[in-house]
């Protein structure tokens, strides 16, 4: 795998400070950037007409965010170039897991955005064992993140809402604004895509532990406990169970294998599966990324 390259001229603004940045705009703008694209081309394409000319503040914010997470760089002559496009040269990632990977790779104070997710899945209540919780409120997560991190930041509701508003359209989590509650389950789309890529292109492609460790290390956390026999977070396990119920995923337990994961409940007659096989995803809305759902029409 090629070395990950960090943008040497990235903005210093904290990622949680980009409260107006939305996944749909990030995806549209990033998708329109070729290896060498003039800034003026993006402004003309996505600028908002006004009596005084094109409004481009929303474009500037998106480009700054993409520069900060090393997805693009901007030359002194205002030419935009993509970065780390071939970080996984064996396959092409969708925009959603690609963005999650870049968030995961940030260092120093900018790692605070990824830390929110880590802390959310580590939330354990006495009646749930070692598998975490399916839901967490925004208020509770603010308190938990403030207690568990040391970034010299004043954690407020606005920062957590920025995280939820960014990650929910990517399919990493779901968010209920009516109940101010975060559902810690990834979409079937993102989990299916990553399991499929791992099965085809990574070492130990049929080992579920290796697959989930790869996802956990590169995209988003999947374990509520990593010491000893890793425990799969209940939100991720729910999605695995859905994939099995749809006939897309098969899990196999083997008594003579130590490379297993611990599930909250038995799936495919095993609470400690070792291997997996995954089939092509059905073309139905439950397997579409949230950002794609509004662009597609389901044909019954």
CSV table of C-alpha atoms in Angstrom, one decimal:
chain,number,residue,atom,x,y,z
A,1,UNK,CA,0.0,0.0,0.0
A,2,UNK,CA,1.4,3.4,-0.9
A,3,UNK,CA,2.5,5.8,1.9
A,4,UNK,CA,-0.2,8.2,3.1
A,5,UNK,CA,0.8,11.7,2.2
A,6,UNK,CA,-0.1,14.7,4.5
A,7,UNK,CA,-0.8,18.1,3.0
A,8,UNK,CA,2.1,20.3,4.0
A,9,UNK,CA,0.0,23.5,3.5
A,10,UNK,CA,-3.2,22.5,5.3
A,11,UNK,CA,-5.4,25.0,7.2
A,12,UNK,CA,-5.0,25.0,11.0
A,13,UNK,CA,-8.7,25.4,11.8
A,14,UNK,CA,-10.1,22.5,13.9
A,15,UNK,CA,-12.2,20.0,11.9
A,16,UNK,CA,-15.1,20.4,14.3
A,17,UNK,CA,-15.1,24.1,13.5
A,18,UNK,CA,-16.5,23.4,10.0
A,19,UNK,CA,-20.1,23.3,11.3
A,20,UNK,CA,-21.6,24.3,7.9
A,21,UNK,CA,-19.8,21.6,5.9
A,22,UNK,CA,-22.1,18.8,4.7
A,23,UNK,CA,-21.3,15.5,3.1
A,24,UNK,CA,-23.3,16.1,-0.1
A,25,UNK,CA,-21.4,19.2,-0.9
A,26,UNK,CA,-18.0,17.6,-0.1
A,27,UNK,CA,-18.8,14.6,-2.3
A,28,UNK,CA,-20.0,16.8,-5.3
A,29,UNK,CA,-17.0,19.1,-5.1
A,30,UNK,CA,-14.4,16.3,-4.6
A,31,UNK,CA,-15.9,14.2,-7.4
A,32,UNK,CA,-15.5,17.2,-9.8
A,33,UNK,CA,-11.8,17.6,-9.1
A,34,UNK,CA,-9.5,16.0,-11.6
A,35,UNK,CA,-5.8,15.6,-11.0
A,36,UNK,CA,-5.3,19.3,-12.0
A,37,UNK,CA,-8.4,21.5,-11.8
A,38,UNK,CA,-8.5,25.3,-11.7
A,39,UNK,CA,-10.2,26.7,-8.6
A,40,UNK,CA,-12.2,28.9,-10.9
A,41,UNK,CA,-13.7,25.8,-12.6
A,42,UNK,CA,-15.1,24.6,-9.2
A,43,UNK,CA,-16.3,28.1,-8.3
A,44,UNK,CA,-18.2,28.4,-11.6
A,45,UNK,CA,-19.6,25.0,-11.3
A,46,UNK,CA,-20.9,25.2,-7.6
A,47,UNK,CA,-21.0,29.0,-6.9
A,48,UNK,CA,-24.4,30.5,-6.0
A,49,UNK,CA,-25.5,33.3,-8.3
A,50,UNK,CA,-26.1,36.7,-6.6
A,51,UNK,CA,-26.5,40.3,-7.6
A,52,UNK,CA,-22.9,40.9,-6.8
A,53,UNK,CA,-21.6,37.8,-8.6
A,54,UNK,CA,-21.0,34.2,-7.5
A,55,UNK,CA,-21.1,33.4,-3.8
A,56,UNK,CA,-18.3,30.9,-3.0
A,57,UNK,CA,-18.0,30.9,0.8
A,58,UNK,CA,-19.5,27.4,1.0
A,59,UNK,CA,-17.0,26.2,-1.6
A,60,UNK,CA,-14.1,27.7,0.3
A,61,UNK,CA,-15.2,25.9,3.5
A,62,UNK,CA,-15.5,22.5,1.7
A,63,UNK,CA,-12.1,22.9,0.0
A,64,UNK,CA,-10.4,23.9,3.3
A,65,UNK,CA,-11.9,20.9,4.9
A,66,UNK,CA,-10.7,18.6,2.1
A,67,UNK,CA,-7.3,20.2,2.3
A,68,UNK,CA,-7.1,19.7,6.0
A,69,UNK,CA,-7.8,16.0,5.8
A,70,UNK,CA,-5.3,15.5,3.0
A,71,UNK,CA,-7.8,14.7,0.2
A,72,UNK,CA,-6.7,17.7,-2.0
A,73,UNK,CA,-4.0,20.3,-2.1
A,74,UNK,CA,-4.1,23.8,-3.7
A,75,UNK,CA,-1.1,25.3,-5.5
A,76,UNK,CA,0.0,28.9,-5.4
A,77,UNK,CA,-1.6,29.3,-8.8
A,78,UNK,CA,-5.0,28.2,-7.4
A,79,UNK,CA,-4.9,24.8,-9.1
A,80,UNK,CA,-6.5,21.9,-7.1
A,81,UNK,CA,-5.0,18.5,-7.1
A,82,UNK,CA,-6.3,15.3,-5.5
A,83,UNK,CA,-4.1,13.5,-2.9
A,84,UNK,CA,-3.9,9.9,-1.7
A,85,UNK,CA,-6.3,8.8,-4.5
A,86,UNK,CA,-4.5,5.5,-4.8
A,87,UNK,CA,-4.0,4.8,-1.1
A,88,UNK,CA,-5.7,1.4,-1.7
A,89,UNK,CA,-4.4,0.6,-5.2
A,90,UNK,CA,-6.1,-2.8,-5.5
A,91,UNK,CA,-9.5,-1.3,-5.6
A,92,UNK,CA,-11.5,2.0,-5.9
A,93,UNK,CA,-13.2,3.1,-2.7
A,94,UNK,CA,-16.5,5.0,-2.7
A,95,UNK,CA,-16.3,8.6,-1.5
A,96,UNK,CA,-17.9,7.7,1.9
A,97,UNK,CA,-15.3,5.2,3.2
A,98,UNK,CA,-12.5,7.3,1.6
A,99,UNK,CA,-13.6,10.3,3.6
A,100,UNK,CA,-13.8,8.2,6.8
A,101,UNK,CA,-10.3,6.9,6.1
A,102,UNK,CA,-8.9,10.4,5.8
A,103,UNK,CA,-10.6,11.5,9.1
A,104,UNK,CA,-9.1,8.4,10.7
A,105,UNK,CA,-5.6,9.3,9.6
A,106,UNK,CA,-5.4,12.7,11.2
A,107,UNK,CA,-2.9,13.3,13.9
A,108,UNK,CA,-2.4,15.6,16.8
A,109,UNK,CA,-5.3,17.8,17.8
A,110,UNK,CA,-7.0,17.1,14.5
A,111,UNK,CA,-7.5,13.5,15.6
A,112,UNK,CA,-10.3,14.7,17.9
A,113,UNK,CA,-12.9,14.1,15.2
A,114,UNK,CA,-12.0,10.4,15.0
A,115,UNK,CA,-11.8,10.2,18.8
A,116,UNK,CA,-15.5,11.1,19.2
A,117,UNK,CA,-16.4,7.8,17.4
A,118,UNK,CA,-13.9,5.8,19.4
A,119,UNK,CA,-15.4,7.0,22.7
A,120,UNK,CA,-19.0,6.5,21.5
A,121,UNK,CA,-18.5,2.8,20.8
A,122,UNK,CA,-16.6,2.3,24.1
A,123,UNK,CA,-19.6,3.4,26.1
A,124,UNK,CA,-20.5,0.4,28.2
A,125,UNK,CA,-23.4,0.0,30.6
A,126,UNK,CA,-23.6,-2.6,33.3
A,127,UNK,CA,-26.5,-4.5,31.6
A,128,UNK,CA,-24.9,-4.7,28.2
A,129,UNK,CA,-21.7,-6.6,29.0
A,130,UNK,CA,-18.7,-5.8,26.8
A,131,UNK,CA,-20.6,-4.9,23.6
A,132,UNK,CA,-21.3,-1.2,24.0
A,133,UNK,CA,-24.7,0.5,23.5
A,134,UNK,CA,-26.8,1.0,20.3
A,135,UNK,CA,-27.8,4.5,21.1
A,136,UNK,CA,-26.2,7.5,22.9
A,137,UNK,CA,-27.6,11.0,23.4
A,138,UNK,CA,-25.8,14.1,22.2
A,139,UNK,CA,-25.7,15.4,25.8
A,140,UNK,CA,-24.3,12.2,27.2
A,141,UNK,CA,-21.7,12.0,24.4
A,142,UNK,CA,-20.6,15.6,25.1
A,143,UNK,CA,-20.0,14.7,28.8
A,144,UNK,CA,-18.2,11.4,27.9
A,145,UNK,CA,-15.9,13.0,25.3
A,146,UNK,CA,-15.0,15.9,27.6
A,147,UNK,CA,-14.1,13.5,30.3
A,148,UNK,CA,-12.2,11.0,28.2
A,149,UNK,CA,-10.1,13.3,25.9
A,150,UNK,CA,-7.3,15.7,26.5
A,151,UNK,CA,-7.3,18.0,23.4
A,152,UNK,CA,-7.5,21.3,25.4
A,153,UNK,CA,-10.9,21.8,23.7
A,154,UNK,CA,-14.2,23.1,25.1
A,155,UNK,CA,-16.5,20.3,24.0
A,156,UNK,CA,-20.0,21.6,23.4
A,157,UNK,CA,-23.1,20.3,21.7
A,158,UNK,CA,-22.2,22.1,18.5
A,159,UNK,CA,-19.0,20.1,18.1
A,160,UNK,CA,-20.8,16.8,18.5
A,161,UNK,CA,-23.6,17.9,16.2
A,162,UNK,CA,-20.9,18.7,13.6
A,163,UNK,CA,-19.6,15.2,13.9
A,164,UNK,CA,-23.1,13.6,13.6
A,165,UNK,CA,-24.0,15.9,10.6
A,166,UNK,CA,-20.9,14.8,8.8
A,167,UNK,CA,-20.8,11.1,9.6
A,168,UNK,CA,-24.5,10.3,9.2
A,169,UNK,CA,-24.7,11.1,5.5
A,170,UNK,CA,-21.6,8.9,5.0
A,171,UNK,CA,-23.4,5.9,6.4
A,172,UNK,CA,-21.1,5.6,9.5
A,173,UNK,CA,-23.9,6.3,12.0
A,174,UNK,CA,-27.5,7.5,12.0
A,175,UNK,CA,-28.9,10.5,13.8
A,176,UNK,CA,-32.4,11.3,15.1
A,177,UNK,CA,-32.8,15.0,15.4
A,178,UNK,CA,-36.3,14.4,16.9
A,179,UNK,CA,-34.8,12.6,19.9
A,180,UNK,CA,-31.3,14.1,19.8
A,181,UNK,CA,-30.0,10.6,19.7
A,182,UNK,CA,-27.1,8.9,17.8
A,183,UNK,CA,-27.5,5.3,16.5
A,184,UNK,CA,-24.1,3.7,16.5
A,185,UNK,CA,-24.7,1.3,13.5
A,186,UNK,CA,-22.9,1.7,10.2
A,187,UNK,CA,-25.0,1.4,7.0
A,188,UNK,CA,-25.2,-1.9,5.2
A,189,UNK,CA,-23.6,-0.2,2.2
A,190,UNK,CA,-20.3,0.8,3.9
A,191,UNK,CA,-19.9,-2.4,5.8
A,192,UNK,CA,-20.7,-4.5,2.7
A,193,UNK,CA,-18.3,-2.6,0.5
A,194,UNK,CA,-15.4,-2.9,3.0
A,195,UNK,CA,-16.0,-6.6,3.7
A,196,UNK,CA,-16.1,-7.2,0.0
A,197,UNK,CA,-12.9,-5.4,-0.7
A,198,UNK,CA,-11.1,-7.2,2.1
A,199,UNK,CA,-12.3,-10.6,1.0
A,200,UNK,CA,-11.0,-10.0,-2.5
A,201,UNK,CA,-7.8,-8.0,-2.0
A,202,UNK,CA,-6.4,-8.2,1.5
A,203,UNK,CA,-4.4,-10.9,3.3
A,204,UNK,CA,-6.4,-13.4,5.2
A,205,UNK,CA,-9.3,-12.3,3.1
A,206,UNK,CA,-11.8,-14.9,4.5
A,207,UNK,CA,-11.0,-14.3,8.2
A,208,UNK,CA,-13.6,-12.1,9.9
A,209,UNK,CA,-11.2,-11.0,12.6
A,210,UNK,CA,-8.7,-9.7,10.0
A,211,UNK,CA,-11.5,-8.0,8.0
A,212,UNK,CA,-12.9,-6.2,11.1
A,213,UNK,CA,-9.4,-5.3,12.3
A,214,UNK,CA,-8.7,-3.7,8.9
A,215,UNK,CA,-12.0,-1.8,9.0
A,216,UNK,CA,-11.3,-0.7,12.6
A,217,UNK,CA,-7.8,0.5,11.9
A,218,UNK,CA,-8.6,2.3,8.6
A,219,UNK,CA,-12.2,3.6,8.6
A,220,UNK,CA,-14.3,3.5,11.8
A,221,UNK,CA,-14.3,1.6,15.1
A,222,UNK,CA,-16.0,-1.8,15.2
A,223,UNK,CA,-14.8,-3.3,18.5
A,224,UNK,CA,-16.2,-2.4,22.0
A,225,UNK,CA,-13.4,-4.4,23.5
A,226,UNK,CA,-10.0,-5.2,21.9
A,227,UNK,CA,-8.1,-7.0,24.7
A,228,UNK,CA,-8.1,-10.8,24.6
A,229,UNK,CA,-10.9,-12.0,22.3
A,230,UNK,CA,-12.1,-8.8,20.5
A,231,UNK,CA,-15.8,-8.1,21.1
A,232,UNK,CA,-17.8,-6.7,18.1
A,233,UNK,CA,-19.7,-3.6,19.0
A,234,UNK,CA,-23.5,-4.3,19.2
A,235,UNK,CA,-24.2,-1.7,16.5
A,236,UNK,CA,-21.9,-3.4,14.0
A,237,UNK,CA,-23.1,-6.9,15.0
A,238,UNK,CA,-26.7,-5.7,14.2
A,239,UNK,CA,-25.6,-4.9,10.7
A,240,UNK,CA,-23.7,-8.2,10.3
A,241,UNK,CA,-26.9,-10.0,11.4
A,242,UNK,CA,-28.9,-8.0,8.8
A,243,UNK,CA,-26.5,-9.0,6.1
A,244,UNK,CA,-26.8,-12.7,7.1
A,245,UNK,CA,-30.6,-12.4,7.1
A,246,UNK,CA,-30.5,-11.0,3.6
A,247,UNK,CA,-28.4,-14.0,2.4
A,248,UNK,CA,-25.5,-11.7,1.6
A,249,UNK,CA,-23.1,-12.7,4.3
A,250,UNK,CA,-22.2,-16.1,5.8
A,251,UNK,CA,-20.2,-16.5,9.1
A,252,UNK,CA,-18.5,-19.8,10.1
A,253,UNK,CA,-17.4,-20.8,13.5
A,254,UNK,CA,-14.5,-23.1,13.9
A,255,UNK,CA,-13.6,-24.7,17.3
A,256,UNK,CA,-9.9,-25.1,16.4
A,257,UNK,CA,-9.3,-21.5,15.4
A,258,UNK,CA,-8.1,-18.7,17.8
A,259,UNK,CA,-8.6,-15.9,15.2
A,260,UNK,CA,-12.2,-15.3,16.1
A,261,UNK,CA,-14.4,-12.4,17.2
A,262,UNK,CA,-16.9,-12.3,20.1
A,263,UNK,CA,-20.5,-11.4,19.1
A,264,UNK,CA,-23.3,-10.2,21.4
A,265,UNK,CA,-25.6,-13.0,20.2
A,266,UNK,CA,-25.2,-16.0,17.9
A,267,UNK,CA,-25.3,-15.2,14.2
A,268,UNK,CA,-25.3,-18.1,11.7
A,269,UNK,CA,-25.3,-20.4,14.8
A,270,UNK,CA,-22.0,-19.0,16.1
A,271,UNK,CA,-21.1,-16.4,18.7
A,272,UNK,CA,-17.4,-16.7,17.9
A,273,UNK,CA,-17.1,-16.8,14.1
A,274,UNK,CA,-13.8,-17.3,12.3
A,275,UNK,CA,-14.4,-17.0,8.6
A,276,UNK,CA,-16.8,-15.2,6.3
A,277,UNK,CA,-18.0,-15.1,2.7
A,278,UNK,CA,-19.8,-12.2,1.2
A,279,UNK,CA,-21.9,-12.0,-2.0
A,280,UNK,CA,-22.9,-9.1,-4.2
A,281,UNK,CA,-25.2,-6.6,-2.7
A,282,UNK,CA,-28.8,-6.5,-3.8
A,283,UNK,CA,-29.9,-3.4,-5.6
A,284,UNK,CA,-32.3,-2.0,-3.1
A,285,UNK,CA,-32.4,1.1,-0.9
A,286,UNK,CA,-31.1,-0.6,2.3
A,287,UNK,CA,-27.8,-1.1,0.4
A,288,UNK,CA,-27.5,2.4,-0.9
A,289,UNK,CA,-25.3,5.0,0.7
A,290,UNK,CA,-27.4,7.8,2.3
A,291,UNK,CA,-25.9,10.4,-0.1
A,292,UNK,CA,-27.0,8.2,-3.1
A,293,UNK,CA,-30.6,7.6,-1.9
A,294,UNK,CA,-31.9,11.0,-3.0
A,295,UNK,CA,-30.3,10.6,-6.4
A,296,UNK,CA,-31.8,7.2,-7.2
A,297,UNK,CA,-35.2,5.9,-7.8
A,298,UNK,CA,-36.0,2.4,-6.6
A,299,UNK,CA,-37.6,0.2,-9.2
A,300,UNK,CA,-39.8,-2.5,-7.6
